[in-house]
PDB file of C-alpha atoms and ligand atoms in Angstrom:
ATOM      1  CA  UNK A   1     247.577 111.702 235.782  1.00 98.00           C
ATOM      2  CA  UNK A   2     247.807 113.574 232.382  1.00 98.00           C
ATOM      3  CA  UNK A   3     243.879 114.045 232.403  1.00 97.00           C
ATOM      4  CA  UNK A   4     242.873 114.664 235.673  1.00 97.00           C
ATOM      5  CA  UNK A   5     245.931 116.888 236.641  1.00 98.00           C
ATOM      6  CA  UNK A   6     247.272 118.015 233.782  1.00 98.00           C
ATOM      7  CA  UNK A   7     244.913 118.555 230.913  1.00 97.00           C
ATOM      8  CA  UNK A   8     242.211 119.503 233.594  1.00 97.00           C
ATOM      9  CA  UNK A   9     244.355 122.511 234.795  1.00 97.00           C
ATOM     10  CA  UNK A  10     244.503 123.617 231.129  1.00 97.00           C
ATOM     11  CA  UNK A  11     248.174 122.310 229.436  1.00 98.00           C
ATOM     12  CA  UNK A  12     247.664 120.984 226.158  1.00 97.00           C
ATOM     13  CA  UNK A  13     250.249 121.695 224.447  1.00 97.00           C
ATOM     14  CA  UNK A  14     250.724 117.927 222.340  1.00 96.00           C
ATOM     15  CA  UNK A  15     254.183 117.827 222.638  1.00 96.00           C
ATOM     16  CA  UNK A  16     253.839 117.763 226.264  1.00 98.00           C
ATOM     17  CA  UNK A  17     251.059 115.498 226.991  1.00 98.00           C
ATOM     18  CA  UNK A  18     252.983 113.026 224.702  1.00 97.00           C
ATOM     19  CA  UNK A  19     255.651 112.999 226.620  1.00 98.00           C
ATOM     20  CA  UNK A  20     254.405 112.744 229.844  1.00 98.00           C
ATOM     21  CA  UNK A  21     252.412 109.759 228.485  1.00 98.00           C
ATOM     22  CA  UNK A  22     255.117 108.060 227.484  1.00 98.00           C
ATOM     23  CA  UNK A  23     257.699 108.504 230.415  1.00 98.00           C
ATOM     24  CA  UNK A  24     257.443 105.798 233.256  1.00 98.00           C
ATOM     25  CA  UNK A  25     257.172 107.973 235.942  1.00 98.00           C
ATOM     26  CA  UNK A  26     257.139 105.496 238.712  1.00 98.00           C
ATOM     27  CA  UNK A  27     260.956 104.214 237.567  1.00 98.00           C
ATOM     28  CA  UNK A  28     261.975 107.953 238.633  1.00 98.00           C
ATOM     29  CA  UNK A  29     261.251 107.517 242.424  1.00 97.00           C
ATOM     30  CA  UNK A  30     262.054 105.213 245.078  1.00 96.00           C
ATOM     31  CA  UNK A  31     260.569 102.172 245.279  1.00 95.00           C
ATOM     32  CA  UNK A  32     258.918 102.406 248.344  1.00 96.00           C
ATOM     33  CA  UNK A  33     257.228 105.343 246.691  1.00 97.00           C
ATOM     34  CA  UNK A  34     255.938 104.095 243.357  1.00 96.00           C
ATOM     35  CA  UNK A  35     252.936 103.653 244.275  1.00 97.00           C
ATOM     36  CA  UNK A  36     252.316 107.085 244.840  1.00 98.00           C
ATOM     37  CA  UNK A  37     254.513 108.040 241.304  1.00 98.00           C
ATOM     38  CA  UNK A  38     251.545 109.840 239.405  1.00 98.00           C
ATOM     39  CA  UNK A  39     250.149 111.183 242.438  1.00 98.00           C
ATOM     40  CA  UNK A  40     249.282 115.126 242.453  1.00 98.00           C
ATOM     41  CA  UNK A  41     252.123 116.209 244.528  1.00 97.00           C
ATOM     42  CA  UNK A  42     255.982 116.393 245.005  1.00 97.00           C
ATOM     43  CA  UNK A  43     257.868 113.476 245.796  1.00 97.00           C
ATOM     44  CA  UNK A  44     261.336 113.247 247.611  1.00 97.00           C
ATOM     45  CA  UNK A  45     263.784 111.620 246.156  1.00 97.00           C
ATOM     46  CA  UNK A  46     266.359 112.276 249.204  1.00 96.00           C
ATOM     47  CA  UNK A  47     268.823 114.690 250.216  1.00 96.00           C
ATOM     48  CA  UNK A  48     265.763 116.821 251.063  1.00 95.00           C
ATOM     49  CA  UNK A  49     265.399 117.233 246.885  1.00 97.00           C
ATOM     50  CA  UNK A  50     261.954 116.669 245.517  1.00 97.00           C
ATOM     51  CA  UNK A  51     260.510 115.216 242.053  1.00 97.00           C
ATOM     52  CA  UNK A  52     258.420 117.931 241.158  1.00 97.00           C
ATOM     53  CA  UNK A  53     254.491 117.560 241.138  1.00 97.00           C
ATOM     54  CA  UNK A  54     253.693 116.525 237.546  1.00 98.00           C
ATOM     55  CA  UNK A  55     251.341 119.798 236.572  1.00 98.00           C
ATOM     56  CA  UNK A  56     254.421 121.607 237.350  1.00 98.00           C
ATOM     57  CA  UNK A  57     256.488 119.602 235.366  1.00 98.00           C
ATOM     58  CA  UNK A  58     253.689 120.044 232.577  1.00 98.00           C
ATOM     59  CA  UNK A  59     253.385 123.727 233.037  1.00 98.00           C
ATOM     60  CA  UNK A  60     256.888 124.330 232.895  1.00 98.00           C
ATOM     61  CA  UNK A  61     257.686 122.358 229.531  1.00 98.00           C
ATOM     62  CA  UNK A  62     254.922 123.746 228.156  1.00 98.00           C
ATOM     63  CA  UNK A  63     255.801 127.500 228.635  1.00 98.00           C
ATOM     64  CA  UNK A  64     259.278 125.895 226.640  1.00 98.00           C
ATOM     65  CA  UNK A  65     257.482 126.128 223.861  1.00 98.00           C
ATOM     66  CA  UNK A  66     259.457 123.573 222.233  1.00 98.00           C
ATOM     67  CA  UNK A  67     259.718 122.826 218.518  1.00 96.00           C
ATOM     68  CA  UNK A  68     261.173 118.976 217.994  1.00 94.00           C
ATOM     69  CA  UNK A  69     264.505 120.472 216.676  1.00 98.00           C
ATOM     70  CA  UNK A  70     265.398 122.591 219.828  1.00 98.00           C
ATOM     71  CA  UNK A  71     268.517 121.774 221.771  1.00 98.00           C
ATOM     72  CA  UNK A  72     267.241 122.711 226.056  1.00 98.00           C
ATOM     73  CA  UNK A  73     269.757 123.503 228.814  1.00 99.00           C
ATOM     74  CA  UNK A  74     268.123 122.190 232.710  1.00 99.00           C
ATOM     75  CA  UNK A  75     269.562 122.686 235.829  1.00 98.00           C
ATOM     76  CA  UNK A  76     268.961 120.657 238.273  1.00 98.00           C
ATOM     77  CA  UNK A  77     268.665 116.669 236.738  1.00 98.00           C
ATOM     78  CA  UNK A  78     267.319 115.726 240.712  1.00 98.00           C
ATOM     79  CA  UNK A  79     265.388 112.134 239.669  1.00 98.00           C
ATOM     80  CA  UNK A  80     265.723 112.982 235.572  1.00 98.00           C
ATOM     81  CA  UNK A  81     262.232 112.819 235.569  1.00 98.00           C
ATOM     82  CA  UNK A  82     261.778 116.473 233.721  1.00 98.00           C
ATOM     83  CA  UNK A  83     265.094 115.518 231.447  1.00 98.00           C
ATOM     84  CA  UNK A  84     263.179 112.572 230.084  1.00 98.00           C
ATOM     85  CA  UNK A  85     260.356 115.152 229.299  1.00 98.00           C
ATOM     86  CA  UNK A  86     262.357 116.897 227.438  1.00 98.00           C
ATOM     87  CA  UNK A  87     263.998 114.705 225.762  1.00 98.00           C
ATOM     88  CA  UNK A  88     260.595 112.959 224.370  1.00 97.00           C
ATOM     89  CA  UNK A  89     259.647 116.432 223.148  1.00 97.00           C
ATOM     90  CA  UNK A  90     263.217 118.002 221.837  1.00 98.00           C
ATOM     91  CA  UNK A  91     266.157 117.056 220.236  1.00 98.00           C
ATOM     92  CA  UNK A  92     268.931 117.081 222.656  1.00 98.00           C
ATOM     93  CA  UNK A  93     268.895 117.563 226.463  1.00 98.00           C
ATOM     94  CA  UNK A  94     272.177 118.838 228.573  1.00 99.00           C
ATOM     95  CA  UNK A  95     270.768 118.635 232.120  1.00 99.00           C
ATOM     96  CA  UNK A  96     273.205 119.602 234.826  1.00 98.00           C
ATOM     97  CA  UNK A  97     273.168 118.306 238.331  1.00 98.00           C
ATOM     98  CA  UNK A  98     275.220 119.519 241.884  1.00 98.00           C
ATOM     99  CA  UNK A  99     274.461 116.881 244.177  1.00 98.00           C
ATOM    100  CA  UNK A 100     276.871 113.829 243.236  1.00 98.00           C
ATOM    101  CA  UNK A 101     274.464 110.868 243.638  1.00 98.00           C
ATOM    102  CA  UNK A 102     271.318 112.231 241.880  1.00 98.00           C
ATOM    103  CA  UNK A 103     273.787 113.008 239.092  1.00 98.00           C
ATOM    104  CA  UNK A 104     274.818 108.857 239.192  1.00 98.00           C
ATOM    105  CA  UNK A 105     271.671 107.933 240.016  1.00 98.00           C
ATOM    106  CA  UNK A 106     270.028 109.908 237.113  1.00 98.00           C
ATOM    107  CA  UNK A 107     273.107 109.199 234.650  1.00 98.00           C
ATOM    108  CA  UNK A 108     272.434 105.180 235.348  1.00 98.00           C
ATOM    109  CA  UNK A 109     268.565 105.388 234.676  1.00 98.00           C
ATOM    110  CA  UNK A 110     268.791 107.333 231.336  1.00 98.00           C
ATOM    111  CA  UNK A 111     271.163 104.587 229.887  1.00 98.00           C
ATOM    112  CA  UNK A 112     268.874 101.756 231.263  1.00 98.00           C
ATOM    113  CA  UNK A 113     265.894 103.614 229.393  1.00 98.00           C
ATOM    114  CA  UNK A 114     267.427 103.974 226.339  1.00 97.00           C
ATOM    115  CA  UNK A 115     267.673 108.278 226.175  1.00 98.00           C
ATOM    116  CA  UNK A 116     270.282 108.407 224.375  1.00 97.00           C
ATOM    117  CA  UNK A 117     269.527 112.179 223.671  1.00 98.00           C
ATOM    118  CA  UNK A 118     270.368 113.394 227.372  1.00 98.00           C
ATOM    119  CA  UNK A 119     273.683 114.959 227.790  1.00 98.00           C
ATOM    120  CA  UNK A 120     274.492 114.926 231.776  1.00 98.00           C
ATOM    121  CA  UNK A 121     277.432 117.382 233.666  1.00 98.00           C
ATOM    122  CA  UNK A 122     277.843 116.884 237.543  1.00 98.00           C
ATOM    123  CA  UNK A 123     278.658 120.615 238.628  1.00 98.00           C
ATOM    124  CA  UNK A 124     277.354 123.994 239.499  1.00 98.00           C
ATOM    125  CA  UNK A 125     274.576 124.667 237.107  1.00 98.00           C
ATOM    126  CA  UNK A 126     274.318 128.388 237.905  1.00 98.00           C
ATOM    127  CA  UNK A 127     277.317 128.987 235.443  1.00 98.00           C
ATOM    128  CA  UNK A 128     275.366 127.215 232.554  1.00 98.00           C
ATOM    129  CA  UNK A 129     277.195 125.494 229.883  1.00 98.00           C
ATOM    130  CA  UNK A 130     279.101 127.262 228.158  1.00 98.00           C
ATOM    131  CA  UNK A 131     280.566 124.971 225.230  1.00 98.00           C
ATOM    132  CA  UNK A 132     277.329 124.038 223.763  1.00 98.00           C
ATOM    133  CA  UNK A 133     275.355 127.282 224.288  1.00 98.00           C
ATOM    134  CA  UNK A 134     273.263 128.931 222.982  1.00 98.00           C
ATOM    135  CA  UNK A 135     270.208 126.569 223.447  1.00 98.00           C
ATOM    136  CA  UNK A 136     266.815 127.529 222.336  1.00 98.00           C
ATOM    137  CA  UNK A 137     265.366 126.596 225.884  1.00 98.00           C
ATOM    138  CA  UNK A 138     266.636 126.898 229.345  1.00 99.00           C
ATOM    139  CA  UNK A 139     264.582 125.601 232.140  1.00 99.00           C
ATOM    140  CA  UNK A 140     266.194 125.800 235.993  1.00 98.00           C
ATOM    141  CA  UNK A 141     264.094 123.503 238.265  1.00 98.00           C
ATOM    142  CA  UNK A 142     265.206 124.722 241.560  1.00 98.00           C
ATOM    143  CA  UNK A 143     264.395 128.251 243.331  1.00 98.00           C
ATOM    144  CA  UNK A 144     266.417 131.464 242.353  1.00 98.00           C
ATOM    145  CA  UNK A 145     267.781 134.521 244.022  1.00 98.00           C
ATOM    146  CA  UNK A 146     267.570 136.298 241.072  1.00 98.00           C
ATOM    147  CA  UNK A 147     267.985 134.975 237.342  1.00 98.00           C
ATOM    148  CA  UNK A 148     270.838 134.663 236.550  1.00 97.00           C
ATOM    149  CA  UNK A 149     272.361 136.816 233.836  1.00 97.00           C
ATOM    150  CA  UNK A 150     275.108 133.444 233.015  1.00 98.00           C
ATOM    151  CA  UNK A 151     271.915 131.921 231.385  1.00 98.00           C
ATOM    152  CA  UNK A 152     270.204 134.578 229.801  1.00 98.00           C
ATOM    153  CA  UNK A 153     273.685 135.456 227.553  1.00 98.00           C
ATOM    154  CA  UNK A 154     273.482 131.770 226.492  1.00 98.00           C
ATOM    155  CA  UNK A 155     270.534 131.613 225.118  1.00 98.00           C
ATOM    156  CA  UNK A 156     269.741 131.757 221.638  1.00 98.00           C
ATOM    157  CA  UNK A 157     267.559 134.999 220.029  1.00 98.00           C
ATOM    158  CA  UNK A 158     263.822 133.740 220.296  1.00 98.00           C
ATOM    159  CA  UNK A 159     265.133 131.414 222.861  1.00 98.00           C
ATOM    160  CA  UNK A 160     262.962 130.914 226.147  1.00 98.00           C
ATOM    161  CA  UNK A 161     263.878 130.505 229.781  1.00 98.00           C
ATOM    162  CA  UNK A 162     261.959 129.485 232.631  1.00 98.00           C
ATOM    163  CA  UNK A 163     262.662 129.856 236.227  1.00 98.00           C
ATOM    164  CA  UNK A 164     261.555 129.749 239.742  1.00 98.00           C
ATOM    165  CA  UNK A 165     262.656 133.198 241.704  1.00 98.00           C
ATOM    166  CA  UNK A 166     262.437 134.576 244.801  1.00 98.00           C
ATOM    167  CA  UNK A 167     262.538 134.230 248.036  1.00 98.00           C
ATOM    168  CA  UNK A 168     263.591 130.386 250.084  1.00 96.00           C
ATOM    169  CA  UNK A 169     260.191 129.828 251.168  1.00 95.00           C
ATOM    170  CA  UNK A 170     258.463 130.739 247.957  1.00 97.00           C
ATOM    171  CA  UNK A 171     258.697 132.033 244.159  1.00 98.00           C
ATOM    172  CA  UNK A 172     257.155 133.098 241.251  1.00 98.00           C
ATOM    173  CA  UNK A 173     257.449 130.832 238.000  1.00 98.00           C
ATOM    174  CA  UNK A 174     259.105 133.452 235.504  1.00 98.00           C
ATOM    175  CA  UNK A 175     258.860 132.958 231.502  1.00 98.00           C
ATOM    176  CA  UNK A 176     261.700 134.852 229.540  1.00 98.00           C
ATOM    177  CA  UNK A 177     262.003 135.384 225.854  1.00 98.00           C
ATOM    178  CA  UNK A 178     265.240 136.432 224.382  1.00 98.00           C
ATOM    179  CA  UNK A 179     264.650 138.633 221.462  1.00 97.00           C
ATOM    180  CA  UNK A 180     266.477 141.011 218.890  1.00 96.00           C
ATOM    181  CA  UNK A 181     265.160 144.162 221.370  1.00 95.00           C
ATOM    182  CA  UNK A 182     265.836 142.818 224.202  1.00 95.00           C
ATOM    183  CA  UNK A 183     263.969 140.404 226.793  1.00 96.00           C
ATOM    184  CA  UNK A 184     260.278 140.058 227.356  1.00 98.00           C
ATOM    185  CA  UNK A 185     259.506 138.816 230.729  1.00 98.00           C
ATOM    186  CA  UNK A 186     255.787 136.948 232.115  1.00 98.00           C
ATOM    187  CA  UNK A 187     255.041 135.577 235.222  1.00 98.00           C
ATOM    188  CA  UNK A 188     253.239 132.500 235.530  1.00 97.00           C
ATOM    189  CA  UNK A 189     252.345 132.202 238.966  1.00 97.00           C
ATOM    190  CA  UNK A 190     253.778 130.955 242.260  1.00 96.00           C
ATOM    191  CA  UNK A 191     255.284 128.158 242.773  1.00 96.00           C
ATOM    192  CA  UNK A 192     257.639 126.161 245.768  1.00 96.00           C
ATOM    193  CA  UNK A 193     261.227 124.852 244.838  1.00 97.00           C
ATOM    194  CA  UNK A 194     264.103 123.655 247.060  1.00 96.00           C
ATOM    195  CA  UNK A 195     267.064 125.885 246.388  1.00 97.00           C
ATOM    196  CA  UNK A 196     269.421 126.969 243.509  1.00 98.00           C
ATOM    197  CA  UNK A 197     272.451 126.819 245.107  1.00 98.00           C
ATOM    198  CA  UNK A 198     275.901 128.253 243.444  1.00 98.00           C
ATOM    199  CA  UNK A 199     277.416 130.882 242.463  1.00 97.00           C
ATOM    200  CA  UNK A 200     274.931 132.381 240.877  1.00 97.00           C
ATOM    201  CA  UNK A 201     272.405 131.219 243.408  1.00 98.00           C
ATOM    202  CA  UNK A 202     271.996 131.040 247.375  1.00 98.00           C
ATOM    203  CA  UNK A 203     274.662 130.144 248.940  1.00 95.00           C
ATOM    204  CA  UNK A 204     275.318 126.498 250.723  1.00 86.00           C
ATOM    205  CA  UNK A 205     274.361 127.410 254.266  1.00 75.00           C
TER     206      UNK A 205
HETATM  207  N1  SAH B   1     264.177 118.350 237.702  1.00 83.98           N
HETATM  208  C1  SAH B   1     264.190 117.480 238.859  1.00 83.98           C
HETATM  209  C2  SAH B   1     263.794 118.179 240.144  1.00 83.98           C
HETATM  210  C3  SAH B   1     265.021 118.480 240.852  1.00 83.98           C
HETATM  211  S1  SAH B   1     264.958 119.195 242.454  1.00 83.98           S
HETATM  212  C4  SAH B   1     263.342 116.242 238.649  1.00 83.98           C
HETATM  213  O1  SAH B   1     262.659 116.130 237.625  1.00 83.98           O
HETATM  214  O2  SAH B   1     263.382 115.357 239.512  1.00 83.98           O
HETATM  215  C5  SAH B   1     266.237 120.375 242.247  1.00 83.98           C
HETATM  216  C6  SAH B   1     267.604 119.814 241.934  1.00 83.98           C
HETATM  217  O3  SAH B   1     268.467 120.908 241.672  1.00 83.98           O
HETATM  218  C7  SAH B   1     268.245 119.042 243.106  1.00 83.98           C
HETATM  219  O4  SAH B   1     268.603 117.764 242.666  1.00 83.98           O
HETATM  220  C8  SAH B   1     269.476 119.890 243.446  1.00 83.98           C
HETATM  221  O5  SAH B   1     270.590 119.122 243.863  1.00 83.98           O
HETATM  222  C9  SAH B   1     269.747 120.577 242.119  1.00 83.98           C
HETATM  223  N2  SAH B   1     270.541 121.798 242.175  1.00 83.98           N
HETATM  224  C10 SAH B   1     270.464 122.821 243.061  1.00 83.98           C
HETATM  225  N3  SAH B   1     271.356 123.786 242.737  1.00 83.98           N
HETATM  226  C11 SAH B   1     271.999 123.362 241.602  1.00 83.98           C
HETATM  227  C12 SAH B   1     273.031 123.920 240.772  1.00 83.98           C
HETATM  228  N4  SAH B   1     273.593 125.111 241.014  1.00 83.98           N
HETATM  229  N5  SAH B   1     273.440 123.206 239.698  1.00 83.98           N
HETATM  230  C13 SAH B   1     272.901 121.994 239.415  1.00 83.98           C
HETATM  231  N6  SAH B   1     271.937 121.414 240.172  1.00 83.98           N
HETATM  232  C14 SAH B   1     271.481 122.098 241.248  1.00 83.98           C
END
């Protein structure tokens, strides 16, 4: 998976092939679909929510630019998958989650694996987290309205944020950089996420 998907389509940032070595990918799905764990696509992991395809779980960390001291915000834990990521490659992970049992689900799994560096919150990501901001990395892993200005304010100066916007059907991967003059914006392409709902996403229906 890491070479022929991920290294192949030109991530190699360390940090992040590390981690992606070291995570058990196939414990983050269903068992009637392990055996297609560190295949090239999305998985679902029900409640029509998806594991992301690993390269996009590669190319997102990796546009994180993450140092091994930074403290990253995600919303949307879904299977955890990308929280375990994160936490192999940063110091603390707060990973937010709406739907009820992927929260459990997730919550369960990261004791059982020992990552003892993911911080979980069942609620409405959209509003951030307010108590332990500002992080130095933000990363929202479901599709966007519009980024949210709740997420830019808590993050720290030189911090990064990446996020899937636009439309329900499909979006463009957007890097941020918070700095001293203001924010520097790059896009890295389209992408396909299920939706960010809340208030400062779509709503429900
Ligand atoms: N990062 C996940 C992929 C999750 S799919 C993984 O590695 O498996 C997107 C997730 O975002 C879904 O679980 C969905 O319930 C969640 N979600 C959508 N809107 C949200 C919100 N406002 N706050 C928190 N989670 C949200």
């Amino acid at each position: 998976m890491v070479e022929n998907q991920v290294e192949a389509r030109g991530v190699h940032d360390p940090r992040v092939l590390s981690a992606m070595l070291a995570v058990p990918r196939h414990l983050f799905v269903n068992e009637a679909l392990m055996d297609q764990a560190y295949s090239d696509h999305p998985l679902p992991i029900g409640d029509q929510q998806t594991i992301s395809q690993p390269y996009i779980v590669a190319l997102m960390t990796e546009a994180l630019e993450l140092e091994k001291d930074d403290r990253v915000l995600e919303i949307g834990t879904g299977s955890g998958y990308q929280a375990a990521i994160l936490a192999q490659a940063a110091f603390r992970v707060y990973t937010i989650e709406r739907n009820r049992r992927l929260y459990s689900t997730a919550r369960n799994l990261f004791d059982k694996l020992g990552y003892y560096n993911i911080v979980t919150r069942y609620g409405d990501g959209t509003k951030g987290w307010k108590e332990e901001s500002p992080f130095n990395a933000i990363i929202v892993t479901a599709g966007a309205p519009a980024i949210p200005d709740t997420l830019v304010d808590q993050l720290d100066i030189g911090g990064r944020l990446v996020i899937p916007v636009g439309s329900l059907f499909s979006q463009e991967l957007i890097r941020i950089e918070k700095t001293e003059n203001g924010i520097n914006e790059i896009n890295l392409g389209g992408c396909r996420f299920v939706k960010l709902i809340g208030q400062h996403g779509w709503d429900h229906n």
